[in-house]
mmCIF file of C-alpha atoms in Angstrom:
data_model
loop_
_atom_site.group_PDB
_atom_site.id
_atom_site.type_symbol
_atom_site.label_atom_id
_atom_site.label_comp_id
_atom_site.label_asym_id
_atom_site.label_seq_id
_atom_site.Cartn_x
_atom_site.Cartn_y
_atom_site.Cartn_z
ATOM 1 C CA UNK J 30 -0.877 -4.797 -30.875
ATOM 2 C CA UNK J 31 -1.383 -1.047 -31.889
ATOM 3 C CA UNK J 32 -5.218 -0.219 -30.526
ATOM 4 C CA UNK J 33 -6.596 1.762 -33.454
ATOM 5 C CA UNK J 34 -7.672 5.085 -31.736
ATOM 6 C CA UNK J 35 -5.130 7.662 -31.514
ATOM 7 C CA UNK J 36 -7.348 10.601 -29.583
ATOM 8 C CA UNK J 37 -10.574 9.659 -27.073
ATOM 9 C CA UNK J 38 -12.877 12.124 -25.284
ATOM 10 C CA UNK J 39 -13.799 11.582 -21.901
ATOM 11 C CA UNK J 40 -16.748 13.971 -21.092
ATOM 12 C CA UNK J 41 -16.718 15.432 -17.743
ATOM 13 C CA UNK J 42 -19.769 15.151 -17.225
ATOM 14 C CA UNK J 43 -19.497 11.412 -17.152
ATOM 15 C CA UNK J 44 -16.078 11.807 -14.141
ATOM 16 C CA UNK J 45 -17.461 14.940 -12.131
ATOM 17 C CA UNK J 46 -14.308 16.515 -13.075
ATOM 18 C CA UNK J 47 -14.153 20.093 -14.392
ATOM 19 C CA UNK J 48 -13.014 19.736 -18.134
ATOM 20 C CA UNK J 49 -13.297 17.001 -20.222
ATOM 21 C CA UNK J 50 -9.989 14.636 -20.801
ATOM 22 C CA UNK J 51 -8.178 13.257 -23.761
ATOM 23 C CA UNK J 52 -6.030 10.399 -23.991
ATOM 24 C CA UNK J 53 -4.419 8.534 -27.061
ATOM 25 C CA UNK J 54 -4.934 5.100 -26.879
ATOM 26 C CA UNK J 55 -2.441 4.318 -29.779
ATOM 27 C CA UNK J 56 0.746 4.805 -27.684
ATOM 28 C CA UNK J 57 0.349 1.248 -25.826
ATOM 29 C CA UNK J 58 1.451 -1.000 -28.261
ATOM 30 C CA UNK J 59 3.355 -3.929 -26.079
ATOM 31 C CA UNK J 60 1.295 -6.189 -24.069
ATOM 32 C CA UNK J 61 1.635 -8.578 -21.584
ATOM 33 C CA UNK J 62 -0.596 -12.297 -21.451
ATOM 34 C CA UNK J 63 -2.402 -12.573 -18.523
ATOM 35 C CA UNK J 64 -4.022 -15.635 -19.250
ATOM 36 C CA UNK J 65 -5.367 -18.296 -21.803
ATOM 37 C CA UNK J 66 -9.447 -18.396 -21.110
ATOM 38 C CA UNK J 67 -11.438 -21.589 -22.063
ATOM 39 C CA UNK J 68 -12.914 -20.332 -25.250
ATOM 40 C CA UNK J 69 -9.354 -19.742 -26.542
ATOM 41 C CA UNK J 70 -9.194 -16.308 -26.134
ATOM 42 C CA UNK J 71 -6.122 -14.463 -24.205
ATOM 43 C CA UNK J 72 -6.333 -11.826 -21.950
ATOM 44 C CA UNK J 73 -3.673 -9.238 -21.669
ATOM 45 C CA UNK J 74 -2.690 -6.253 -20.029
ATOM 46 C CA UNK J 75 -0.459 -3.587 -21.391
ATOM 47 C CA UNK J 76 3.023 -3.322 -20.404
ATOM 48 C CA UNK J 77 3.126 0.222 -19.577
ATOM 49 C CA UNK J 78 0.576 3.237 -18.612
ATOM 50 C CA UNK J 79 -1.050 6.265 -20.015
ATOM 51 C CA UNK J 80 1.136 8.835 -19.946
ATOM 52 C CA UNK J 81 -1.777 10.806 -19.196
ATOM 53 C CA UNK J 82 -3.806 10.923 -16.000
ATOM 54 C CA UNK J 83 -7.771 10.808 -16.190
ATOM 55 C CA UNK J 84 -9.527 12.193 -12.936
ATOM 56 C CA UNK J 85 -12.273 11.616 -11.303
ATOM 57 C CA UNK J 86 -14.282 13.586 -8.800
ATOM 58 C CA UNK J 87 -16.800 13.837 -6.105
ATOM 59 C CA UNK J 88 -20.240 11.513 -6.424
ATOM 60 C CA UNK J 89 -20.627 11.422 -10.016
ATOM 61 C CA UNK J 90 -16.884 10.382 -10.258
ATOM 62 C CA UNK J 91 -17.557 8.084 -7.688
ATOM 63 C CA UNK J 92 -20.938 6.229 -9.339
ATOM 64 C CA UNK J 93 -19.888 6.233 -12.962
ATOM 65 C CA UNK J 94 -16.474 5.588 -12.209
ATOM 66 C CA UNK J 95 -16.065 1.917 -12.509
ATOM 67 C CA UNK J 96 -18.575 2.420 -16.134
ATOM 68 C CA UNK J 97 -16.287 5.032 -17.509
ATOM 69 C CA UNK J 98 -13.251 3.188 -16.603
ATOM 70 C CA UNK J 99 -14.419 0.341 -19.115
ATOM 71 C CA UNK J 100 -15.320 2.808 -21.449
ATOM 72 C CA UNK J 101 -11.908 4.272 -21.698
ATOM 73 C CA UNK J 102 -10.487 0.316 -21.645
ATOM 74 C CA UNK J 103 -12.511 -0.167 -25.059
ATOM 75 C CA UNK J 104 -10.918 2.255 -26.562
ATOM 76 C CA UNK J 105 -7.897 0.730 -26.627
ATOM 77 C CA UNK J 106 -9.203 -2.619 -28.654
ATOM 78 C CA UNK J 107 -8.392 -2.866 -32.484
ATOM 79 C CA UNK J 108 -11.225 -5.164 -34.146
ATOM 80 C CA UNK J 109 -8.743 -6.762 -35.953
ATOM 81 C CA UNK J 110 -7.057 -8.448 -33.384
ATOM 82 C CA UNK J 111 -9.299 -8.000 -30.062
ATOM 83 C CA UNK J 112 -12.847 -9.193 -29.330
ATOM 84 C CA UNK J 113 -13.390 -7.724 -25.685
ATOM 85 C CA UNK J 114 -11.791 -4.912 -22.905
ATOM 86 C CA UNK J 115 -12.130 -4.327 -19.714
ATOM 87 C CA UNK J 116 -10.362 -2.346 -16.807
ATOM 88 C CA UNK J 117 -8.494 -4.326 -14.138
ATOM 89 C CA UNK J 118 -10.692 -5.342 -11.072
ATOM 90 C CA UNK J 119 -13.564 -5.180 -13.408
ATOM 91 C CA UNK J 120 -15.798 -8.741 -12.910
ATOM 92 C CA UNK J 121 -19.097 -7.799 -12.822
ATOM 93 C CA UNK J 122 -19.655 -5.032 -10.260
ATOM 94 C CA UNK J 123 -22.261 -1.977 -11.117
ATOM 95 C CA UNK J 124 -21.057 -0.197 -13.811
ATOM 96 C CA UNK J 125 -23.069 3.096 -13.761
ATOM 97 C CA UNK J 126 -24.415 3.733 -10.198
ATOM 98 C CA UNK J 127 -28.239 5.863 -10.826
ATOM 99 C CA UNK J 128 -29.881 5.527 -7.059
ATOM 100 C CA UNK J 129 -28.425 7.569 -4.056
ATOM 101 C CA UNK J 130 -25.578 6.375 -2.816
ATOM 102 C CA UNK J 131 -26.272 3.856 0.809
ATOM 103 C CA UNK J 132 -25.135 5.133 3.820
ATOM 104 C CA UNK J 133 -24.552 2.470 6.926
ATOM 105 C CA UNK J 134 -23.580 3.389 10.106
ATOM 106 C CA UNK J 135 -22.284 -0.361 11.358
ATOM 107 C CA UNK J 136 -18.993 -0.007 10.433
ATOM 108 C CA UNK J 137 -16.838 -0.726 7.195
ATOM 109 C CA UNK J 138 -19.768 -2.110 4.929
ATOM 110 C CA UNK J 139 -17.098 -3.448 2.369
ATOM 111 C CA UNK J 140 -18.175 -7.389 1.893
ATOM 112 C CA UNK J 141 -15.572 -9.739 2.457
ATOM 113 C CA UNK J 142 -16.487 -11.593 -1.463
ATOM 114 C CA UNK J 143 -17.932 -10.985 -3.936
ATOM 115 C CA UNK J 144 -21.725 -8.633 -4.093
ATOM 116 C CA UNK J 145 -23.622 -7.376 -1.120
ATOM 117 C CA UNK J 146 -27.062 -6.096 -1.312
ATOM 118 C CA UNK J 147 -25.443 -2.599 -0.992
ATOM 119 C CA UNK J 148 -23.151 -2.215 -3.978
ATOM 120 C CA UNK J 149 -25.342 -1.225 -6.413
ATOM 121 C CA UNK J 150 -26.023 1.658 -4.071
ATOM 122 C CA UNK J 151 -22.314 2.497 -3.571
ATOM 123 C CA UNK J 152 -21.675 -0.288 -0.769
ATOM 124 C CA UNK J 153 -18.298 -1.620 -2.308
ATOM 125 C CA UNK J 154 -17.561 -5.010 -3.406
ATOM 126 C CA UNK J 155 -13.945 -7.237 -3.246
ATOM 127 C CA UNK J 156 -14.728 -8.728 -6.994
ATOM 128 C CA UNK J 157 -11.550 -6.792 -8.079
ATOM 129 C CA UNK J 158 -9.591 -9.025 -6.141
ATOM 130 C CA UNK J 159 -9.797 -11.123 -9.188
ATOM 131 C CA UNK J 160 -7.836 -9.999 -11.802
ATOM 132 C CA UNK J 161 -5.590 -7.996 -8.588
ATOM 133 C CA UNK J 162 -4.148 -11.883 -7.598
ATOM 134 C CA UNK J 163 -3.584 -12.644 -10.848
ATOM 135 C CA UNK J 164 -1.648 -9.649 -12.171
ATOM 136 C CA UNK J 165 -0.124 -9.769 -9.094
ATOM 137 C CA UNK J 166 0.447 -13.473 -9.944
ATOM 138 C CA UNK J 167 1.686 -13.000 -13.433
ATOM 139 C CA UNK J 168 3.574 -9.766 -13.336
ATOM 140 C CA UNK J 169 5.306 -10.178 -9.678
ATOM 141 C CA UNK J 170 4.058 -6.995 -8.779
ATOM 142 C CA UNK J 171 1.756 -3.810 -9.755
ATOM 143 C CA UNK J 172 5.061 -1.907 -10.824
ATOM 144 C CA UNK J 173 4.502 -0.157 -14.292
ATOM 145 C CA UNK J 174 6.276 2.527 -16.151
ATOM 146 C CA UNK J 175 4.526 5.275 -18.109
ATOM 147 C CA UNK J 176 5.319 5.210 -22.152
ATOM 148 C CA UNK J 177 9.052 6.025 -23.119
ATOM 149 C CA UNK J 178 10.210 6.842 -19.388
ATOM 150 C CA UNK J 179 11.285 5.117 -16.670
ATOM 151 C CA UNK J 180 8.960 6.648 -14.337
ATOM 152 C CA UNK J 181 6.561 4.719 -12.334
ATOM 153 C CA UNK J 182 2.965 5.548 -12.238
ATOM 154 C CA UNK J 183 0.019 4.903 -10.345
ATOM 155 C CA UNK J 184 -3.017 3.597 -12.221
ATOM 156 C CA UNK J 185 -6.587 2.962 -11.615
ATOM 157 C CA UNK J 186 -8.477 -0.452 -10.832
ATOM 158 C CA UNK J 187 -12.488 -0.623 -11.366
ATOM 159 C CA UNK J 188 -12.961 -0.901 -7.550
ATOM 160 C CA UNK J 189 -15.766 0.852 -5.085
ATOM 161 C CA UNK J 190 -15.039 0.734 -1.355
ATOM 162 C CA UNK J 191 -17.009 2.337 1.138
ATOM 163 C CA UNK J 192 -16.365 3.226 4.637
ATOM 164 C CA UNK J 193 -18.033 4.399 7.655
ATOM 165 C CA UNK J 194 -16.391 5.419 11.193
ATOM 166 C CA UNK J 195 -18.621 7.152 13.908
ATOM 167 C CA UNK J 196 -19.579 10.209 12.407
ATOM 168 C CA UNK J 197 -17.963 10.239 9.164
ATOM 169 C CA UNK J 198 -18.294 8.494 5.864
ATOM 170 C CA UNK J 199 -16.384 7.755 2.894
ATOM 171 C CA UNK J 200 -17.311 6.345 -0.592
ATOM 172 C CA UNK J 201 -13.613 5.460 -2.553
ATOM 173 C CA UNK J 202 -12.171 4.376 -5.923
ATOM 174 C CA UNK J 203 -8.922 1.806 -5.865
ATOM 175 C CA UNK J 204 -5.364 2.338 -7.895
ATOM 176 C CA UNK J 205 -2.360 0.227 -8.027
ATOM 177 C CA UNK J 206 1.365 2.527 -6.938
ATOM 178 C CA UNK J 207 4.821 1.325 -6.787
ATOM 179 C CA UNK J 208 3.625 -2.468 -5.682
ATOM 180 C CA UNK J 209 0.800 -1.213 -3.156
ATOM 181 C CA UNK J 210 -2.861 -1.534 -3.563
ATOM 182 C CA UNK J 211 -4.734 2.323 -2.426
ATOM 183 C CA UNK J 212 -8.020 4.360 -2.205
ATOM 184 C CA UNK J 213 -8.879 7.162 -2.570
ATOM 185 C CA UNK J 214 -12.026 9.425 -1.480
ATOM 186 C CA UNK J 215 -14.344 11.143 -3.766
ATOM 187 C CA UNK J 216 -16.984 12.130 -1.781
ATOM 188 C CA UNK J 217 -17.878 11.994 1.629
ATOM 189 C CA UNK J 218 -17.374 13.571 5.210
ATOM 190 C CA UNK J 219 -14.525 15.103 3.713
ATOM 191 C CA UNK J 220 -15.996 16.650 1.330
ATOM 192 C CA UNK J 221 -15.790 16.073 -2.405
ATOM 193 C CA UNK J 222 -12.241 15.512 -3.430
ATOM 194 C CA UNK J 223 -10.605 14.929 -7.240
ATOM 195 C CA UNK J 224 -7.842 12.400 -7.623
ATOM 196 C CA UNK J 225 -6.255 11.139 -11.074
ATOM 197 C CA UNK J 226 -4.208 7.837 -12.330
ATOM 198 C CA UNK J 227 -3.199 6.409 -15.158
ATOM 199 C CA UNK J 228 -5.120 3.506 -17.518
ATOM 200 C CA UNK J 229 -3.791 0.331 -18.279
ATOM 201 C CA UNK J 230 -6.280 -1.658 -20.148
ATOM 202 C CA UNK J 231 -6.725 -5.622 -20.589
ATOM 203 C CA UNK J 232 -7.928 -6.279 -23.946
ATOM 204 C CA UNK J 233 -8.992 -10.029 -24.902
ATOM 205 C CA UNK J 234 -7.353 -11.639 -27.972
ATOM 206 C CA UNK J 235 -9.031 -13.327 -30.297
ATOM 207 C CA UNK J 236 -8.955 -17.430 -30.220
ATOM 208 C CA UNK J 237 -8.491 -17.720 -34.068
ATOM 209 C CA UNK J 238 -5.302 -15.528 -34.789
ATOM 210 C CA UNK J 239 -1.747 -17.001 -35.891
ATOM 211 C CA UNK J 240 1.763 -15.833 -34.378
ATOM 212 C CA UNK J 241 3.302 -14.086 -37.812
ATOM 213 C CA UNK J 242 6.980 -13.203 -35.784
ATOM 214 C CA UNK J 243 8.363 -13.075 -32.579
ATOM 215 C CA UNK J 244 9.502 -15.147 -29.561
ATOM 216 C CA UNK J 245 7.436 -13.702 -27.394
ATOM 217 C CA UNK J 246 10.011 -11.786 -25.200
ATOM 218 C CA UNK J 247 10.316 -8.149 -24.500
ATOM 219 C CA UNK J 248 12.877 -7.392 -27.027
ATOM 220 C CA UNK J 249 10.891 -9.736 -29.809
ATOM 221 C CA UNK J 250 7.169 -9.377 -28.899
ATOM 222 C CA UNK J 251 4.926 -12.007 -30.993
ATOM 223 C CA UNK J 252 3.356 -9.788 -33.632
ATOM 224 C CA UNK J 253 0.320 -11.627 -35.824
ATOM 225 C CA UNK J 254 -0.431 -12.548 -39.287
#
């Protein structure tokens, strides 16, 4: 499934970096199922990664991020074949944060499920933990190569985690790198920080559409009518 863009924009001011990014959505073209949803549909995640990184940075990085990382997931739909996107770890959270960011001095405020009354303020949230089980599930593993190499790369999961220790506080994004789950700080007592990843999106198939070729392996990917 070829997505139909071949260039996308990613303003910085929507990432806090200092330059706005580019990425070509066209170049993932083999996909993975995740799973079969109720309606039909199919969810599935691409096989490999952007071969380019998109950073984020600081507290706008930090409150748009998990927005902007759907945003760059649609772009890699193709209306003839997909009816949804979404990042991994995306399942409801706060996409845009607009209030100032909570701070808590109790400890780690991250809940232990789902939404706490902080995380539209920044608090964090485990609702990524989601789709992390099941790729984990389906794929054996968060391993993924970039296009055309054989190099692994890290890549980014719609996830907010915030942490506090006496003194110091720290508001975080999540990736996935070579089978390990991470964070990262933006912003906080150390300051405001850039990191960068790759995108693999999850598109949703449609219910209605007809295997044309293929087996469905790696070698013979189905392909529809």
């Amino acid at each position: 499934m070829k997505p139909t863009l071949s260039n996308y924009k990613i303003p910085k001011g929507l990432t806090g970096y200092d330059s706005d990014q580019t990425i070509n959505p066209s170049e993932l073209t083999l996909w993975r199922v995740l799973q079969k949803n109720e309606d039909g549909t199919i969810d599935m995640i691409s096989e490999y990664v952007s071969n380019e990184y998109i950073t984020f940075k600081g507290e706008l990085g930090y409150k748009n991020f998990i927005g902007v990382l759907n945003m760059i997931a649609s772009a890699y739909t193709n209306s003839t074949y997909t009816e949804g996107s979404r990042c991994p770890g995306y399942n409801g959270q706060t996409e845009f944060i607009s209030n100032s960011l909570s701070i808590e001095t109790s400890g780690d405020t991250t809940p232990s499920s789902g939404m706490n009354s902080t995380e539209a303020v920044g608090g964090g949230d485990s609702l990524y933990i989601a789709d992390r089980d099941l790729i984990n599930t389906v794929l054996k593993g968060f391993l993924a190569y970039k296009v055309n190499t054989t190099t692994y790369s890290r890549y980014w999961f719609a996830y907010r985690f915030y942490y506090y220790e006496p003194g110091s506080h720290y508001w975080n994004g999540g990736y996935a790198y070579n089978n390990i789950y991470h964070d990262c700080d933006f912003y906080g007592s150390n300051g405001t920080k850039a990191y960068n990843s790759s995108i693999r999106p999850i598109v949703t198939l449609k219910s209605d559409l007809m295997v044309a070729n293929g087996d469905g392996t790696e070698g013979s990917p189905w392909s529809f009518e």
